[in-house]
Amino acid sequence: MKAYAGLSRMLLLRSATASRSTWPAFVTGFFEPVFYLLALGQGLGALVGQVEGPGGAPISYAAFIAPGLLAASAMNGAVFDSTFNVFFKLKYARLYDAMLATPLGPVDIALGEIGWALIRGGLYALGFLTVLAGFGLLSSPWALLALPAALVVAFAFGAIGMAATSYMRSWQDFDLVTLLVLPMFLFSATFYPVTVYPPWLQVVVECLPLYHAVELMRGLTTGVVGCRSRVTCSTSR
């Protein structure tokens, strides 16, 4: 049996076909960041007013948190698809055992599953970007690059999620996934600048992969590219 037969696309076709019967569960991942945007961006944002954005320019609170929610949407779509779904196929459905009896190899399966997680995270990001455009929260042409950036984020977290799933023994182990994903979502400068933390905690936050995804998205959607949000720089929009 070859490790790679060049047939990873068959996994993508299989996942797309299977998702037709479970599309409500597939779509729910899109609504979570939208609810956060409405509740915090529009609700709490009316009380907060404007905040300091990348480069020091004032922006609305909704425009500040929207890029963080976009990065988190890509992360969640990829992580949960490459962990929960892959674990069920591996341990209970024994789907991969059947696949390995075909010309498919382990690398084909891994690339196919990561590819589907990438597509899912990318679709969530595309849908959320459309919502941001509708709310007028994209203030720069650089925002067009937010979608490919979201695909990179989805690929990174999808690959990490699938690697972690191979070590999981039971459903209880998924508590560890939530334990890692939720703090990243809350503390990676998603809802407030990293400068509110003490210096030692800022260093810890800057080690989180989602933090850099949030900073990248925030720079692209606001047009301040090439500088960190906590450093004032002058960039033409």
PDB file of C-alpha atoms in Angstrom:
ATOM      1  CA  MET A   1       0.000   0.000   0.000  1.00  0.00           C
ATOM      2  CA  LYS A   2       1.341   3.395  -1.006  1.00  0.00           C
ATOM      3  CA  ALA A   3       1.372   6.159   1.573  1.00  0.00           C
ATOM      4  CA  TYR A   4       0.237   8.627  -1.074  1.00  0.00           C
ATOM      5  CA  ALA A   5      -1.668   7.773  -4.242  1.00  0.00           C
ATOM      6  CA  GLY A   6      -2.671  11.283  -5.280  1.00  0.00           C
ATOM      7  CA  LEU A   7      -6.349  10.657  -4.505  1.00  0.00           C
ATOM      8  CA  SER A   8      -6.957  13.048  -1.630  1.00  0.00           C
ATOM      9  CA  ARG A   9      -9.582  14.808  -3.749  1.00  0.00           C
ATOM     10  CA  MET A  10     -11.816  11.771  -3.273  1.00  0.00           C
ATOM     11  CA  LEU A  11     -12.022  12.605   0.447  1.00  0.00           C
ATOM     12  CA  LEU A  12     -13.167  16.108  -0.452  1.00  0.00           C
ATOM     13  CA  LEU A  13     -15.888  14.733  -2.704  1.00  0.00           C
ATOM     14  CA  ARG A  14     -16.980  12.294  -0.013  1.00  0.00           C
ATOM     15  CA  SER A  15     -17.140  15.032   2.656  1.00  0.00           C
ATOM     16  CA  ALA A  16     -19.067  17.379   0.362  1.00  0.00           C
ATOM     17  CA  THR A  17     -21.591  14.642  -0.411  1.00  0.00           C
ATOM     18  CA  ALA A  18     -22.012  13.690   3.246  1.00  0.00           C
ATOM     19  CA  SER A  19     -22.507  17.332   4.290  1.00  0.00           C
ATOM     20  CA  ARG A  20     -25.649  17.584   2.161  1.00  0.00           C
ATOM     21  CA  SER A  21     -27.620  15.633   4.748  1.00  0.00           C
ATOM     22  CA  THR A  22     -26.107  17.502   7.714  1.00  0.00           C
ATOM     23  CA  TRP A  23     -26.090  21.025   6.323  1.00  0.00           C
ATOM     24  CA  PRO A  24     -27.941  22.562   9.337  1.00  0.00           C
ATOM     25  CA  ALA A  25     -25.064  21.552  11.627  1.00  0.00           C
ATOM     26  CA  PHE A  26     -22.601  22.759   9.004  1.00  0.00           C
ATOM     27  CA  VAL A  27     -24.241  26.193   8.786  1.00  0.00           C
ATOM     28  CA  THR A  28     -24.472  26.784  12.552  1.00  0.00           C
ATOM     29  CA  GLY A  29     -20.753  27.553  12.768  1.00  0.00           C
ATOM     30  CA  PHE A  30     -21.361  30.665  10.660  1.00  0.00           C
ATOM     31  CA  PHE A  31     -23.884  32.205  13.042  1.00  0.00           C
ATOM     32  CA  GLU A  32     -21.740  32.186  16.194  1.00  0.00           C
ATOM     33  CA  PRO A  33     -19.473  35.111  15.184  1.00  0.00           C
ATOM     34  CA  VAL A  34     -22.480  36.978  13.803  1.00  0.00           C
ATOM     35  CA  PHE A  35     -24.231  36.727  17.182  1.00  0.00           C
ATOM     36  CA  TYR A  36     -21.084  37.983  18.919  1.00  0.00           C
ATOM     37  CA  LEU A  37     -20.862  40.882  16.472  1.00  0.00           C
ATOM     38  CA  LEU A  38     -24.484  41.880  17.047  1.00  0.00           C
ATOM     39  CA  ALA A  39     -24.386  41.465  20.821  1.00  0.00           C
ATOM     40  CA  LEU A  40     -20.996  43.064  21.479  1.00  0.00           C
ATOM     41  CA  GLY A  41     -20.273  45.158  18.422  1.00  0.00           C
ATOM     42  CA  GLN A  42     -23.693  46.740  18.122  1.00  0.00           C
ATOM     43  CA  GLY A  43     -24.915  46.332  21.718  1.00  0.00           C
ATOM     44  CA  LEU A  44     -21.863  46.898  23.902  1.00  0.00           C
ATOM     45  CA  GLY A  45     -20.313  49.018  21.170  1.00  0.00           C
ATOM     46  CA  ALA A  46     -23.007  51.641  21.658  1.00  0.00           C
ATOM     47  CA  LEU A  47     -21.699  52.126  25.211  1.00  0.00           C
ATOM     48  CA  VAL A  48     -17.992  51.817  24.418  1.00  0.00           C
ATOM     49  CA  GLY A  49     -17.953  54.185  21.451  1.00  0.00           C
ATOM     50  CA  GLN A  50     -14.709  54.441  19.524  1.00  0.00           C
ATOM     51  CA  VAL A  51     -11.478  52.694  20.463  1.00  0.00           C
ATOM     52  CA  GLU A  52      -7.897  52.973  19.281  1.00  0.00           C
ATOM     53  CA  GLY A  53      -7.334  50.801  16.252  1.00  0.00           C
ATOM     54  CA  PRO A  54      -4.172  49.727  14.423  1.00  0.00           C
ATOM     55  CA  GLY A  55      -1.905  52.685  13.820  1.00  0.00           C
ATOM     56  CA  GLY A  56      -3.605  54.702  16.555  1.00  0.00           C
ATOM     57  CA  ALA A  57      -6.592  55.822  14.466  1.00  0.00           C
ATOM     58  CA  PRO A  58      -9.967  55.710  16.255  1.00  0.00           C
ATOM     59  CA  ILE A  59     -12.423  53.105  14.975  1.00  0.00           C
ATOM     60  CA  SER A  60     -15.773  51.853  16.177  1.00  0.00           C
ATOM     61  CA  TYR A  61     -15.788  49.006  18.652  1.00  0.00           C
ATOM     62  CA  ALA A  62     -17.626  46.817  16.132  1.00  0.00           C
ATOM     63  CA  ALA A  63     -14.854  47.414  13.576  1.00  0.00           C
ATOM     64  CA  PHE A  64     -12.290  46.539  16.254  1.00  0.00           C
ATOM     65  CA  ILE A  65     -13.735  43.157  17.251  1.00  0.00           C
ATOM     66  CA  ALA A  66     -14.933  42.093  13.777  1.00  0.00           C
ATOM     67  CA  PRO A  67     -11.460  40.984  12.529  1.00  0.00           C
ATOM     68  CA  GLY A  68     -10.916  38.973  15.707  1.00  0.00           C
ATOM     69  CA  LEU A  69     -14.236  37.236  15.221  1.00  0.00           C
ATOM     70  CA  LEU A  70     -13.276  36.546  11.606  1.00  0.00           C
ATOM     71  CA  ALA A  71     -10.034  34.855  12.664  1.00  0.00           C
ATOM     72  CA  ALA A  72     -11.861  32.913  15.383  1.00  0.00           C
ATOM     73  CA  SER A  73     -14.494  31.799  12.856  1.00  0.00           C
ATOM     74  CA  ALA A  74     -11.829  30.324  10.585  1.00  0.00           C
ATOM     75  CA  MET A  75     -10.152  28.674  13.583  1.00  0.00           C
ATOM     76  CA  ASN A  76     -13.334  27.140  14.975  1.00  0.00           C
ATOM     77  CA  GLY A  77     -14.522  25.808  11.643  1.00  0.00           C
ATOM     78  CA  ALA A  78     -11.207  24.078  11.005  1.00  0.00           C
ATOM     79  CA  VAL A  79     -10.539  22.844  14.548  1.00  0.00           C
ATOM     80  CA  PHE A  80     -13.900  21.273  15.248  1.00  0.00           C
ATOM     81  CA  ASP A  81     -14.098  19.640  11.832  1.00  0.00           C
ATOM     82  CA  SER A  82     -10.623  18.151  12.149  1.00  0.00           C
ATOM     83  CA  THR A  83     -11.173  16.913  15.717  1.00  0.00           C
ATOM     84  CA  PHE A  84     -14.752  15.795  16.442  1.00  0.00           C
ATOM     85  CA  ASN A  85     -15.540  14.598  12.927  1.00  0.00           C
ATOM     86  CA  VAL A  86     -12.196  12.902  12.385  1.00  0.00           C
ATOM     87  CA  PHE A  87     -12.349  11.199  15.791  1.00  0.00           C
ATOM     88  CA  PHE A  88     -15.794   9.753  15.064  1.00  0.00           C
ATOM     89  CA  LYS A  89     -14.659   8.425  11.686  1.00  0.00           C
ATOM     90  CA  LEU A  90     -11.489   7.001  13.205  1.00  0.00           C
ATOM     91  CA  LYS A  91     -12.748   5.374  16.408  1.00  0.00           C
ATOM     92  CA  TYR A  92     -16.431   4.604  15.844  1.00  0.00           C
ATOM     93  CA  ALA A  93     -17.374   4.566  12.168  1.00  0.00           C
ATOM     94  CA  ARG A  94     -14.054   2.880  11.291  1.00  0.00           C
ATOM     95  CA  LEU A  95     -14.288   4.732   8.020  1.00  0.00           C
ATOM     96  CA  TYR A  96     -10.567   5.033   7.557  1.00  0.00           C
ATOM     97  CA  ASP A  97     -10.111   1.277   7.868  1.00  0.00           C
ATOM     98  CA  ALA A  98     -12.367   0.869   4.857  1.00  0.00           C
ATOM     99  CA  MET A  99     -10.557   3.614   2.968  1.00  0.00           C
ATOM    100  CA  LEU A 100      -7.176   2.015   3.537  1.00  0.00           C
ATOM    101  CA  ALA A 101      -8.510  -1.131   1.869  1.00  0.00           C
ATOM    102  CA  THR A 102      -8.750   0.930  -1.334  1.00  0.00           C
ATOM    103  CA  PRO A 103      -5.905   2.567  -3.277  1.00  0.00           C
ATOM    104  CA  LEU A 104      -6.080   5.501  -0.826  1.00  0.00           C
ATOM    105  CA  GLY A 105      -3.071   5.875   1.448  1.00  0.00           C
ATOM    106  CA  PRO A 106      -2.673   7.507   4.876  1.00  0.00           C
ATOM    107  CA  VAL A 107      -1.348  10.731   3.349  1.00  0.00           C
ATOM    108  CA  ASP A 108      -4.332  10.913   0.990  1.00  0.00           C
ATOM    109  CA  ILE A 109      -6.674  10.614   3.953  1.00  0.00           C
ATOM    110  CA  ALA A 110      -4.817  13.229   6.006  1.00  0.00           C
ATOM    111  CA  LEU A 111      -4.667  15.731   3.140  1.00  0.00           C
ATOM    112  CA  GLY A 112      -8.302  15.130   2.254  1.00  0.00           C
ATOM    113  CA  GLU A 113      -9.535  15.711   5.790  1.00  0.00           C
ATOM    114  CA  ILE A 114      -7.337  18.767   6.315  1.00  0.00           C
ATOM    115  CA  GLY A 115      -8.499  20.067   2.943  1.00  0.00           C
ATOM    116  CA  TRP A 116     -12.145  19.729   3.956  1.00  0.00           C
ATOM    117  CA  ALA A 117     -11.446  21.480   7.264  1.00  0.00           C
ATOM    118  CA  LEU A 118      -9.796  24.235   5.220  1.00  0.00           C
ATOM    119  CA  ILE A 119     -12.861  24.536   2.986  1.00  0.00           C
ATOM    120  CA  ARG A 120     -15.194  24.647   5.974  1.00  0.00           C
ATOM    121  CA  GLY A 121     -13.180  27.317   7.748  1.00  0.00           C
ATOM    122  CA  GLY A 122     -12.912  29.276   4.500  1.00  0.00           C
ATOM    123  CA  LEU A 123     -16.674  29.179   3.915  1.00  0.00           C
ATOM    124  CA  TYR A 124     -17.306  30.458   7.429  1.00  0.00           C
ATOM    125  CA  ALA A 125     -14.826  33.263   6.823  1.00  0.00           C
ATOM    126  CA  LEU A 126     -16.371  34.152   3.452  1.00  0.00           C
ATOM    127  CA  GLY A 127     -19.852  34.295   4.939  1.00  0.00           C
ATOM    128  CA  PHE A 128     -18.685  36.454   7.834  1.00  0.00           C
ATOM    129  CA  LEU A 129     -16.768  38.772   5.514  1.00  0.00           C
ATOM    130  CA  THR A 130     -19.989  39.280   3.570  1.00  0.00           C
ATOM    131  CA  VAL A 131     -21.735  40.244   6.808  1.00  0.00           C
ATOM    132  CA  LEU A 132     -18.937  42.692   7.668  1.00  0.00           C
ATOM    133  CA  ALA A 133     -19.220  44.283   4.243  1.00  0.00           C
ATOM    134  CA  GLY A 134     -22.974  44.632   4.743  1.00  0.00           C
ATOM    135  CA  PHE A 135     -22.409  46.408   8.070  1.00  0.00           C
ATOM    136  CA  GLY A 136     -19.793  48.695   6.502  1.00  0.00           C
ATOM    137  CA  LEU A 137     -16.993  47.397   8.718  1.00  0.00           C
ATOM    138  CA  LEU A 138     -14.454  46.878   5.932  1.00  0.00           C
ATOM    139  CA  SER A 139     -12.700  50.204   5.453  1.00  0.00           C
ATOM    140  CA  SER A 140      -9.867  49.258   3.107  1.00  0.00           C
ATOM    141  CA  PRO A 141      -9.268  47.367  -0.167  1.00  0.00           C
ATOM    142  CA  TRP A 142      -6.743  45.316   1.827  1.00  0.00           C
ATOM    143  CA  ALA A 143      -9.780  43.505   3.251  1.00  0.00           C
ATOM    144  CA  LEU A 144      -9.885  41.450   0.042  1.00  0.00           C
ATOM    145  CA  LEU A 145      -6.813  39.631   1.357  1.00  0.00           C
ATOM    146  CA  ALA A 146      -8.620  38.689   4.558  1.00  0.00           C
ATOM    147  CA  LEU A 147     -10.158  35.648   2.857  1.00  0.00           C
ATOM    148  CA  PRO A 148      -6.845  34.049   1.772  1.00  0.00           C
ATOM    149  CA  ALA A 149      -5.474  34.948   5.194  1.00  0.00           C
ATOM    150  CA  ALA A 150      -8.423  33.125   6.763  1.00  0.00           C
ATOM    151  CA  LEU A 151      -7.613  30.082   4.623  1.00  0.00           C
ATOM    152  CA  VAL A 152      -4.061  30.084   5.990  1.00  0.00           C
ATOM    153  CA  VAL A 153      -5.467  30.288   9.519  1.00  0.00           C
ATOM    154  CA  ALA A 154      -7.896  27.452   8.821  1.00  0.00           C
ATOM    155  CA  PHE A 155      -5.131  25.296   7.346  1.00  0.00           C
ATOM    156  CA  ALA A 156      -2.865  25.799  10.342  1.00  0.00           C
ATOM    157  CA  PHE A 157      -5.506  24.987  12.933  1.00  0.00           C
ATOM    158  CA  GLY A 158      -6.946  22.143  10.851  1.00  0.00           C
ATOM    159  CA  ALA A 159      -3.556  20.450  10.633  1.00  0.00           C
ATOM    160  CA  ILE A 160      -2.944  20.910  14.369  1.00  0.00           C
ATOM    161  CA  GLY A 161      -6.423  19.602  15.176  1.00  0.00           C
ATOM    162  CA  MET A 162      -6.014  16.461  13.107  1.00  0.00           C
ATOM    163  CA  ALA A 163      -2.609  15.740  14.600  1.00  0.00           C
ATOM    164  CA  ALA A 164      -4.022  16.121  18.110  1.00  0.00           C
ATOM    165  CA  THR A 165      -6.973  13.856  17.293  1.00  0.00           C
ATOM    166  CA  SER A 166      -4.646  10.958  16.540  1.00  0.00           C
ATOM    167  CA  TYR A 167      -3.646  10.947  20.243  1.00  0.00           C
ATOM    168  CA  MET A 168      -7.158  11.114  21.694  1.00  0.00           C
ATOM    169  CA  ARG A 169      -8.579   8.045  23.401  1.00  0.00           C
ATOM    170  CA  SER A 170     -12.187   9.017  24.225  1.00  0.00           C
ATOM    171  CA  TRP A 171     -14.716  11.834  23.922  1.00  0.00           C
ATOM    172  CA  GLN A 172     -13.626  13.125  27.330  1.00  0.00           C
ATOM    173  CA  ASP A 173     -10.322  14.142  25.787  1.00  0.00           C
ATOM    174  CA  PHE A 174     -12.169  16.784  23.788  1.00  0.00           C
ATOM    175  CA  ASP A 175     -12.503  18.806  26.965  1.00  0.00           C
ATOM    176  CA  LEU A 176      -8.839  19.586  26.369  1.00  0.00           C
ATOM    177  CA  VAL A 177      -9.707  21.006  22.945  1.00  0.00           C
ATOM    178  CA  THR A 178     -12.225  23.369  24.507  1.00  0.00           C
ATOM    179  CA  LEU A 179      -9.741  24.202  27.260  1.00  0.00           C
ATOM    180  CA  LEU A 180      -7.272  25.393  24.631  1.00  0.00           C
ATOM    181  CA  VAL A 181      -9.582  26.962  22.059  1.00  0.00           C
ATOM    182  CA  LEU A 182     -11.792  28.986  24.397  1.00  0.00           C
ATOM    183  CA  PRO A 183      -8.987  30.866  26.214  1.00  0.00           C
ATOM    184  CA  MET A 184      -7.369  31.657  22.866  1.00  0.00           C
ATOM    185  CA  PHE A 185     -10.661  33.080  21.651  1.00  0.00           C
ATOM    186  CA  LEU A 186     -11.132  35.224  24.747  1.00  0.00           C
ATOM    187  CA  PHE A 187      -7.597  36.454  25.398  1.00  0.00           C
ATOM    188  CA  SER A 188      -5.990  36.839  21.942  1.00  0.00           C
ATOM    189  CA  ALA A 189      -6.855  40.555  21.674  1.00  0.00           C
ATOM    190  CA  THR A 190     -10.177  39.596  20.146  1.00  0.00           C
ATOM    191  CA  PHE A 191     -12.298  41.964  22.243  1.00  0.00           C
ATOM    192  CA  TYR A 192      -9.744  44.445  23.607  1.00  0.00           C
ATOM    193  CA  PRO A 193      -6.124  45.464  22.924  1.00  0.00           C
ATOM    194  CA  VAL A 194      -3.346  43.317  24.294  1.00  0.00           C
ATOM    195  CA  THR A 195      -1.942  46.404  26.023  1.00  0.00           C
ATOM    196  CA  VAL A 196      -4.520  46.069  28.824  1.00  0.00           C
ATOM    197  CA  TYR A 197      -2.519  43.106  30.155  1.00  0.00           C
ATOM    198  CA  PRO A 198       0.574  43.395  32.349  1.00  0.00           C
ATOM    199  CA  PRO A 199       3.814  43.044  30.366  1.00  0.00           C
ATOM    200  CA  TRP A 200       4.466  39.427  31.367  1.00  0.00           C
ATOM    201  CA  LEU A 201       0.976  38.382  30.273  1.00  0.00           C
ATOM    202  CA  GLN A 202       1.367  40.242  26.972  1.00  0.00           C
ATOM    203  CA  VAL A 203       4.327  37.976  26.213  1.00  0.00           C
ATOM    204  CA  VAL A 204       2.192  34.911  26.928  1.00  0.00           C
ATOM    205  CA  VAL A 205      -0.653  36.169  24.727  1.00  0.00           C
ATOM    206  CA  GLU A 206       1.733  36.917  21.880  1.00  0.00           C
ATOM    207  CA  CYS A 207       2.762  33.249  21.915  1.00  0.00           C
ATOM    208  CA  LEU A 208      -0.802  32.201  21.067  1.00  0.00           C
ATOM    209  CA  PRO A 209      -1.307  31.437  17.366  1.00  0.00           C
ATOM    210  CA  LEU A 210      -4.751  33.050  17.267  1.00  0.00           C
ATOM    211  CA  TYR A 211      -3.309  36.359  18.469  1.00  0.00           C
ATOM    212  CA  HIS A 212      -1.227  36.700  15.312  1.00  0.00           C
ATOM    213  CA  ALA A 213      -4.212  35.728  13.172  1.00  0.00           C
ATOM    214  CA  VAL A 214      -6.297  38.431  14.851  1.00  0.00           C
ATOM    215  CA  GLU A 215      -3.571  41.032  14.352  1.00  0.00           C
ATOM    216  CA  LEU A 216      -3.263  40.075  10.683  1.00  0.00           C
ATOM    217  CA  MET A 217      -7.012  40.290  10.101  1.00  0.00           C
ATOM    218  CA  ARG A 218      -7.290  43.595  11.960  1.00  0.00           C
ATOM    219  CA  GLY A 219      -4.514  45.121   9.899  1.00  0.00           C
ATOM    220  CA  LEU A 220      -6.089  43.987   6.632  1.00  0.00           C
ATOM    221  CA  THR A 221      -9.645  45.086   7.401  1.00  0.00           C
ATOM    222  CA  THR A 222      -8.544  48.524   8.600  1.00  0.00           C
ATOM    223  CA  GLY A 223      -5.845  49.072   5.973  1.00  0.00           C
ATOM    224  CA  VAL A 224      -2.994  49.360   8.474  1.00  0.00           C
ATOM    225  CA  VAL A 225      -0.621  46.738   7.139  1.00  0.00           C
ATOM    226  CA  GLY A 226       2.900  46.141   8.317  1.00  0.00           C
ATOM    227  CA  CYS A 227       2.742  47.315  11.913  1.00  0.00           C
ATOM    228  CA  ARG A 228       1.477  45.880  15.152  1.00  0.00           C
ATOM    229  CA  SER A 229      -1.712  47.314  16.594  1.00  0.00           C
ATOM    230  CA  ARG A 230      -0.035  48.491  19.795  1.00  0.00           C
ATOM    231  CA  VAL A 231       2.586  50.458  17.905  1.00  0.00           C
ATOM    232  CA  THR A 232       1.513  53.710  16.317  1.00  0.00           C
ATOM    233  CA  CYS A 233       2.535  54.042  12.701  1.00  0.00           C
ATOM    234  CA  SER A 234       1.364  56.138   9.828  1.00  0.00           C
ATOM    235  CA  THR A 235       0.007  54.213   6.885  1.00  0.00           C
ATOM    236  CA  SER A 236      -2.109  55.545   4.094  1.00  0.00           C
ATOM    237  CA  ARG A 237      -5.503  53.872   3.889  1.00  0.00           C
TER     238      ARG A 237
END
